[in-house]
Each structure stands twice: as C-alpha cells, then as structure tokens.
CSV table of C-alpha atoms in Angstrom, one decimal:
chain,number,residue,atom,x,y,z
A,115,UNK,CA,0.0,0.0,0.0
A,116,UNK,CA,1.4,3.9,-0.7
A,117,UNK,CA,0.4,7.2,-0.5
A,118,UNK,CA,-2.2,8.7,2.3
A,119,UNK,CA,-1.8,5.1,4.1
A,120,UNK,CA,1.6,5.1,4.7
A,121,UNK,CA,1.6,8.3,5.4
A,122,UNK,CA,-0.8,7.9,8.4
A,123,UNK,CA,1.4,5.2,9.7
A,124,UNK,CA,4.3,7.6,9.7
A,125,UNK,CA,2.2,10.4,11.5
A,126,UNK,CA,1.3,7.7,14.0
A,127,UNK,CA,4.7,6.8,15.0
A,128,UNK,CA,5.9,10.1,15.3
A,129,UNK,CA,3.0,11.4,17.3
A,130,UNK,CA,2.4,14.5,14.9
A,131,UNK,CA,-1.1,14.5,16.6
A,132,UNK,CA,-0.4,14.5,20.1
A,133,UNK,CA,1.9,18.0,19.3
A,134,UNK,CA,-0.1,19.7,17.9
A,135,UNK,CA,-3.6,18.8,20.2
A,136,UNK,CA,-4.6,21.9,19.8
A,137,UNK,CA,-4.7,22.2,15.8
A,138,UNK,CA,-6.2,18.5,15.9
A,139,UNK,CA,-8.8,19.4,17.9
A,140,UNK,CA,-9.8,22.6,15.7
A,141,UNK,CA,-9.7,20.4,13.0
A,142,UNK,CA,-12.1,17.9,14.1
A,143,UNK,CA,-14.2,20.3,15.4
A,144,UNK,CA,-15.1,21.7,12.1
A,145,UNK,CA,-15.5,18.7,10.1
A,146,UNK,CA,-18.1,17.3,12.7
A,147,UNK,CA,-19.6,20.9,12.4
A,148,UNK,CA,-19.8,20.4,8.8
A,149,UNK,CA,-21.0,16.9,8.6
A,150,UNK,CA,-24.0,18.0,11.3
A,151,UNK,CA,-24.9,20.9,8.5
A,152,UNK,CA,-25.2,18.9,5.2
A,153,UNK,CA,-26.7,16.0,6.8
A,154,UNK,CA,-28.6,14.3,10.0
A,155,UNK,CA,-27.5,15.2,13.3
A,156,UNK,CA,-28.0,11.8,14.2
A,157,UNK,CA,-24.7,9.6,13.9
A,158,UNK,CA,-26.4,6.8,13.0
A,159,UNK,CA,-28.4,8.5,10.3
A,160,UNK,CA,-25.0,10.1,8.8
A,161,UNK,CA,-22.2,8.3,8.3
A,162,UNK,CA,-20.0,11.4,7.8
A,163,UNK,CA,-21.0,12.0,11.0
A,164,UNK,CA,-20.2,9.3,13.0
A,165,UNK,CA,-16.4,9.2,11.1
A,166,UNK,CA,-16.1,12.3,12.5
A,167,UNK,CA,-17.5,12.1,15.9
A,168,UNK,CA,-15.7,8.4,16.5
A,169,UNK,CA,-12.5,9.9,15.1
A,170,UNK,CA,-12.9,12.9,17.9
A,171,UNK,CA,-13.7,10.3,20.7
A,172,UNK,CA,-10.2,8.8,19.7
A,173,UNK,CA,-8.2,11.4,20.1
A,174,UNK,CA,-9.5,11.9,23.8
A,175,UNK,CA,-11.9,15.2,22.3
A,176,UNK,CA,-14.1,16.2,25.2
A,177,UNK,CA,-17.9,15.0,24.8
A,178,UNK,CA,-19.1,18.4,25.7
A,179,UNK,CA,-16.8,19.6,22.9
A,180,UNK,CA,-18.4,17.1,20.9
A,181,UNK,CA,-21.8,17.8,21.7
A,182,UNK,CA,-21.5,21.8,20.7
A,183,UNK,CA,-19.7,21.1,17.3
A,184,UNK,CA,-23.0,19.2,16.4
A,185,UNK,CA,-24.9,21.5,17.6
A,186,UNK,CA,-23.3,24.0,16.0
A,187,UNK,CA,-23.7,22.4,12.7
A,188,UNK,CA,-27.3,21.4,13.0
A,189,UNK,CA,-28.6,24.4,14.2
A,190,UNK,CA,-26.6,26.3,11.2
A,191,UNK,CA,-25.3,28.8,13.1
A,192,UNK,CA,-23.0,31.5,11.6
A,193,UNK,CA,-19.4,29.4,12.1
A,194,UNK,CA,-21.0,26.6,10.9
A,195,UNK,CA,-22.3,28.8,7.8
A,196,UNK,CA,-19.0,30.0,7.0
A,197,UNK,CA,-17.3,26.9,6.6
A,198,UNK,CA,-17.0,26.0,3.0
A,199,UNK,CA,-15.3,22.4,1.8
A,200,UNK,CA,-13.0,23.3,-1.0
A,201,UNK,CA,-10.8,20.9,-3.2
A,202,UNK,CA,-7.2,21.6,-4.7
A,203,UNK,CA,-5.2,19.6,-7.0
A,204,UNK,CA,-1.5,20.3,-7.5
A,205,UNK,CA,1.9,18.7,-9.0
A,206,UNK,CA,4.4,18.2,-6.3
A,207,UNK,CA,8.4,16.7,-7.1
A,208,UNK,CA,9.0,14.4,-9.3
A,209,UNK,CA,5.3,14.6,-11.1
A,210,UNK,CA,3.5,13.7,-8.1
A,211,UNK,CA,-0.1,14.0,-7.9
A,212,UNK,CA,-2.2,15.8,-4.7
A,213,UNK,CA,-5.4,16.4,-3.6
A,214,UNK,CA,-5.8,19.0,-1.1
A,215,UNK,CA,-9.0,18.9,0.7
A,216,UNK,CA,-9.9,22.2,3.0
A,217,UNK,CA,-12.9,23.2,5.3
A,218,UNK,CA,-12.1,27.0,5.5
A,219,UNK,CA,-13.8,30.2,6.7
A,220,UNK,CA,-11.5,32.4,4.5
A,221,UNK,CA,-11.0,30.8,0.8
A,222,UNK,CA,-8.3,33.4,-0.2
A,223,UNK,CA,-6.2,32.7,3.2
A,224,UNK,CA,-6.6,28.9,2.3
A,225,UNK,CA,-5.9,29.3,-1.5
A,226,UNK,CA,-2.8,31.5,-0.6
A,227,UNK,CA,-1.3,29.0,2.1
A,228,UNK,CA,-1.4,26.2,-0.2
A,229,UNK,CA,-0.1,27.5,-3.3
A,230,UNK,CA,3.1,28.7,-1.2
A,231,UNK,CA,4.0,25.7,0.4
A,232,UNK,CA,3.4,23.5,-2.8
A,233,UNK,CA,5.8,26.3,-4.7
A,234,UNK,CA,8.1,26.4,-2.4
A,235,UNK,CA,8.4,22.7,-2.8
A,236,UNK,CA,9.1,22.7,-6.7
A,237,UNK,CA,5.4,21.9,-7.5
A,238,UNK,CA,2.7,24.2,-8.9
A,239,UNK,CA,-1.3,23.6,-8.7
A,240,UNK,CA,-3.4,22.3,-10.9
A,241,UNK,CA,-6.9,22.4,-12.8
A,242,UNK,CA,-9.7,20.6,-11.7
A,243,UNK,CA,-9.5,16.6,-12.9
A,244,UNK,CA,-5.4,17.5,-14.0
A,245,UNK,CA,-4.9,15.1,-10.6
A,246,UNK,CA,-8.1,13.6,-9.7
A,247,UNK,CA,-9.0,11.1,-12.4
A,248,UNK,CA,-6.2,9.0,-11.1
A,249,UNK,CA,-7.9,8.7,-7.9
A,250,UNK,CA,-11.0,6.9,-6.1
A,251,UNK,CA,-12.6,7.4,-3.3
A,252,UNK,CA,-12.3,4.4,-0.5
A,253,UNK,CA,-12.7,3.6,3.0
A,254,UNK,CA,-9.7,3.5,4.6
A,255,UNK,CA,-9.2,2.1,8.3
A,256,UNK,CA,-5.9,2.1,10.7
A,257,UNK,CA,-6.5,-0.7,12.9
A,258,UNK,CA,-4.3,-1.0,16.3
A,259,UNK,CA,-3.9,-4.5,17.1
A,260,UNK,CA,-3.6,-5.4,21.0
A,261,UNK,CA,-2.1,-8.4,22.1
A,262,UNK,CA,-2.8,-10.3,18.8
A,263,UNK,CA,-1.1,-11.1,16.1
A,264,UNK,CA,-1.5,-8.7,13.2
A,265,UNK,CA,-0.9,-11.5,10.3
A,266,UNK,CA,-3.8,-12.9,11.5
A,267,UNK,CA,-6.1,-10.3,12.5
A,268,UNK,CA,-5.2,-9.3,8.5
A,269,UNK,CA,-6.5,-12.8,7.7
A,270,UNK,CA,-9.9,-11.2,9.8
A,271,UNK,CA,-10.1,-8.2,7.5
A,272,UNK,CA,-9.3,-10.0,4.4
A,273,UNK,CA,-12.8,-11.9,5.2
A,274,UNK,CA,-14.6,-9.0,5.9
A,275,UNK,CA,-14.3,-7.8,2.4
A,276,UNK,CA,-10.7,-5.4,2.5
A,277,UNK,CA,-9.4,-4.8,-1.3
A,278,UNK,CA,-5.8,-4.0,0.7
A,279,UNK,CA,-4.5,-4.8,3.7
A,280,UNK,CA,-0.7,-3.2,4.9
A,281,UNK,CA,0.9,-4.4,8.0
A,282,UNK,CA,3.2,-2.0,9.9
A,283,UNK,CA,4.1,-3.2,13.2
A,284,UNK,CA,1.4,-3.5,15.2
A,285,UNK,CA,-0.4,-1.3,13.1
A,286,UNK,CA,-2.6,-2.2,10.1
A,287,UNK,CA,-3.8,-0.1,7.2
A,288,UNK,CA,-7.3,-1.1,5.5
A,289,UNK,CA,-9.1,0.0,1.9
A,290,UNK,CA,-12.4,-1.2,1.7
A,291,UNK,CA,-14.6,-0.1,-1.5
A,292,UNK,CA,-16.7,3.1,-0.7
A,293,UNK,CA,-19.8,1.5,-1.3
A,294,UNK,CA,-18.5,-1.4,1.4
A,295,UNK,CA,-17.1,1.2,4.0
A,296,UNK,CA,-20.5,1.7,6.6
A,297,UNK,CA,-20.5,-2.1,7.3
A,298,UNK,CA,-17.1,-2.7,7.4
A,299,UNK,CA,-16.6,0.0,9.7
A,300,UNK,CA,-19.0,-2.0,12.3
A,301,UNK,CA,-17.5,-5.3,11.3
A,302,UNK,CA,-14.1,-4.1,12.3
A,303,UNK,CA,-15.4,-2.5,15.7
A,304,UNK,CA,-16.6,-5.8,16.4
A,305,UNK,CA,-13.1,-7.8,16.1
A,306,UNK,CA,-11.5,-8.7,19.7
A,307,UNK,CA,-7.7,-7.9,19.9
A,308,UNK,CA,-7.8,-4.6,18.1
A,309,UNK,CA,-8.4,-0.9,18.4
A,310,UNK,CA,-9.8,1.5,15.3
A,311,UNK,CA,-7.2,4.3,15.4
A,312,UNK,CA,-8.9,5.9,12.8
A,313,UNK,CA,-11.0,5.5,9.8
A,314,UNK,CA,-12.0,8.0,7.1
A,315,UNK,CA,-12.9,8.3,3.5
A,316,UNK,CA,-9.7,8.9,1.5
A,317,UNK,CA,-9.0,9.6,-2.1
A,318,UNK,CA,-6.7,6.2,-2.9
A,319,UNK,CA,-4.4,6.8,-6.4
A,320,UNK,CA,-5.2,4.0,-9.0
A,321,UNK,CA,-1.2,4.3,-10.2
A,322,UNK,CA,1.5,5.3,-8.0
A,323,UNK,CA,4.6,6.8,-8.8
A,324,UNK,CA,8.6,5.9,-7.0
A,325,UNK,CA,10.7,8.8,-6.2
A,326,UNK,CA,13.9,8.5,-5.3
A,327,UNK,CA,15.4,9.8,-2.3
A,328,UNK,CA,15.4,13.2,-2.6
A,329,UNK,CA,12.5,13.7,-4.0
A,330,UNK,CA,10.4,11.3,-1.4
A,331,UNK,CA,11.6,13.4,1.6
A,332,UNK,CA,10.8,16.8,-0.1
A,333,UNK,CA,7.2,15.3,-0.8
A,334,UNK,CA,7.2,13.9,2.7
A,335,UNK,CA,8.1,17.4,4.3
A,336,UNK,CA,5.5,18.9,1.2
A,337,UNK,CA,2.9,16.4,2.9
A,338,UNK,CA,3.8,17.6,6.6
A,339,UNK,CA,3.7,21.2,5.9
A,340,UNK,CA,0.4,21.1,4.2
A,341,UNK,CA,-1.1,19.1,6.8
A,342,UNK,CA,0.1,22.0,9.5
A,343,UNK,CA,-2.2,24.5,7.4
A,344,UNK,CA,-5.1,24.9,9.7
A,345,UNK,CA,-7.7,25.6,6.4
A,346,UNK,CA,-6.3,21.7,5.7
A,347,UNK,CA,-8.6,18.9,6.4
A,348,UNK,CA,-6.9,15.9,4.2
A,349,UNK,CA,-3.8,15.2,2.0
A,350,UNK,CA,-3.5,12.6,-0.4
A,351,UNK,CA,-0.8,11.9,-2.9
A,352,UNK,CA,0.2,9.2,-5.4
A,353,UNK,CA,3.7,9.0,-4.6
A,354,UNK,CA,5.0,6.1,-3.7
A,355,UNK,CA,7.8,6.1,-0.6
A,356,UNK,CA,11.1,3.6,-0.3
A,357,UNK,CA,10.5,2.2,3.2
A,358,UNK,CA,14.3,3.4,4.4
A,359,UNK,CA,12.8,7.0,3.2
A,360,UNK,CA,10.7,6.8,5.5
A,361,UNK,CA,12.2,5.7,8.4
A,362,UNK,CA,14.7,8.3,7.8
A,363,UNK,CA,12.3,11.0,7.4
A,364,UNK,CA,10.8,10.0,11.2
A,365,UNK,CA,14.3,10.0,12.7
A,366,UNK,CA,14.6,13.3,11.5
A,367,UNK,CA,11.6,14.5,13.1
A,368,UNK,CA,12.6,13.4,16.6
C-alpha cells in the first residue's frame, strides 16, 4: 500500500497529533460541524458523521466539545455557515499527484497557504481533474492490534471484504470499496484484539509513482507542511515512498 496510508502510519509513529492537540482538535471540530450541517444530526443516520465524531472520541476530544460542534452544525449557526469544503489539485516533485481537501472560513487565506507551500516545494497547482481522475474514493481504516497477532487479525479483514491490507508493526492499514465502508466500519469495531485508530474516507491513487530519495523526503516534508495548514482537512498523494525514506524521514523528526 502507498500514498495517504503510509503516510498515516508515519504520522502515528511520530505522534504528529499529540503535538499539535490543539490544531487537531480545531480540525475535528469543524468537520463534525460540517457533517452535522449537510446531513442528520444523528450519527447513526450520517455516516460522515459518526467518522467524525468516533474519530474525535479517539483522540481523547471532550464530549461536551463534541456535543457543541454538532450542535453548531445542526442548528446552522453562523461558524457553521461560513465553513466552506474546497478541493485543490496540484503537481508536487518528481510529477507527483495531490489532492488537497480544506474546510475553511477564508477561501483566499486557504488558496494563498497552499499555493506557497506547494511552490516552495518545486510543485505548482493544478486544474480541476489534472490530478483527480487518477484517484477513487475508498474507505480506509488504521487498525491497532492489542495483544494479537497482526498477520492474523489481517486474515480477519481479508474476510470481511478489505481490497488491501498493509501491515506496519502492530499497526494495520485497510481499503475497503466506498460503497462497502459503513458495514465494514461496524465489522471491524466488532473484532477482539484490536483498536480502530482511525478511519476515514480517502482519495486512494489507482497508479502510484517511485521517487527516489530526494524527491520522497521533499514530498514527505511537502505532505507535513500542508497538513500543518489549519484551512487543511486531508492530504493525499500518489507517490510512492522507499520504506528506508521513510524511516529516515521520522528520525529526522525526533
């Protein structure tokens, strides 16, 4: 597996999200806000909705935090109003593809952020479809497995209807057809021996493409900076990172 899924593997082991709590938490915050808005208010009536809110509940978010960015969104009140979900698509080194996903209360401010870091990286954005026909949309889960052992709680998922399963450690990443994604979800909750770390509809590249060394850690460091944008909800890319490239990148983090 490449791209967004590695990539949440290496955020994981470098504990990017404990850091910056604070950002995390904003973030969160308004895509439960938004999910409220465009749909039920009712978790198990919107799907959107209950990725978010089970996504806020595992990262220790406060219920009462919870509760207000739903109500927020439901009762369309002017914060939630503002919010608008905006797409980009840029070229990033070596060809790469991304797809830069934003819930923002300031499009310029958002627009502006983006097109610097992804300059200052080599890279330039894009026109609409110029990234996106490469990608689908899928369900992708980050399972943690306790006291198990991950080759066979893969053999679990594999039954349960998973087009690709990655195994990091005691971590593994899941892509379930979008379609398949709601029941899987609940399948998966079900399993003994394992924790969902998180789960969330990604944009998964149909072709990949290998940088070499250089190249992967500028995208890497591309990929971190972009995620540090608080206008930035998701990342995903179609590059395709050595494994040593990657350990190297988190032992340069700290």
């Amino acid at each position: 597996m490449s791209g967004h899924s590695k990539w949440s593997t290496i955020k994981h082991k470098k504990g990017a999200a404990d850091a910056k709590r604070g950002q995390l938490f904003t973030k969160l915050t308004r895509e439960i806000t938004v999910a409220a808005r465009e749909g039920s208010d009712d978790p198990d009536m919107n799907f959107r909705l209950r990725l978010a809110i089970d996504n806020a509940k595992s990262q220790n978010m406060p219920k009462d935090t919870i509760e207000r960015a739903v109500a927020k969104g439901a009762g369309k009140g002017a914060d939630g109003n503002a919010l608008e979900e905006l797409t980009y698509e840029a070229y990033g080194p070596g060809g790469t593809g991304f797809i830069i996903q934003t819930l923002t209360d300031n499009r310029n401010r958002a627009a502006s952020g983006i097109r610097s870091k992804v300059t200052r990286s080599g890279g330039n954005l894009a026109s609409n479809g110029a990234v996106s026909w490469n990608f689908e949309q899928k369900g992708l889960v980050t399972l943690e497995v306790e006291g198990a052992d991950p080759e066979e709680v893969a053999l679990e998922v594999m039954d349960i209807g998973a087009e690709d399963v990655d195994i990091e450690e005691d971590l593994i990443s899941i892509t379930f057809p979008f379609n398949e994604f709601a029941r899987a979800k609940t399948e998966l909750e079900a399993l003994s021996d394992v924790r969902v770390e998180n789960a969330e509809l990604a944009m998964v590249p149909n072709s990949t493409v290998t940088l070499e060394k250089s190249q992967a850690l500028q995208t890497l460091r591309l990929l971190d900076e972009l995620e540090e944008l608080d206008d930035v909800s998701k990342v995903f890319t179609n590059a395709d990172f050595p494994e040593e490239v990657l350990e190297e990148f988190l032992a340069q983090q700290g």
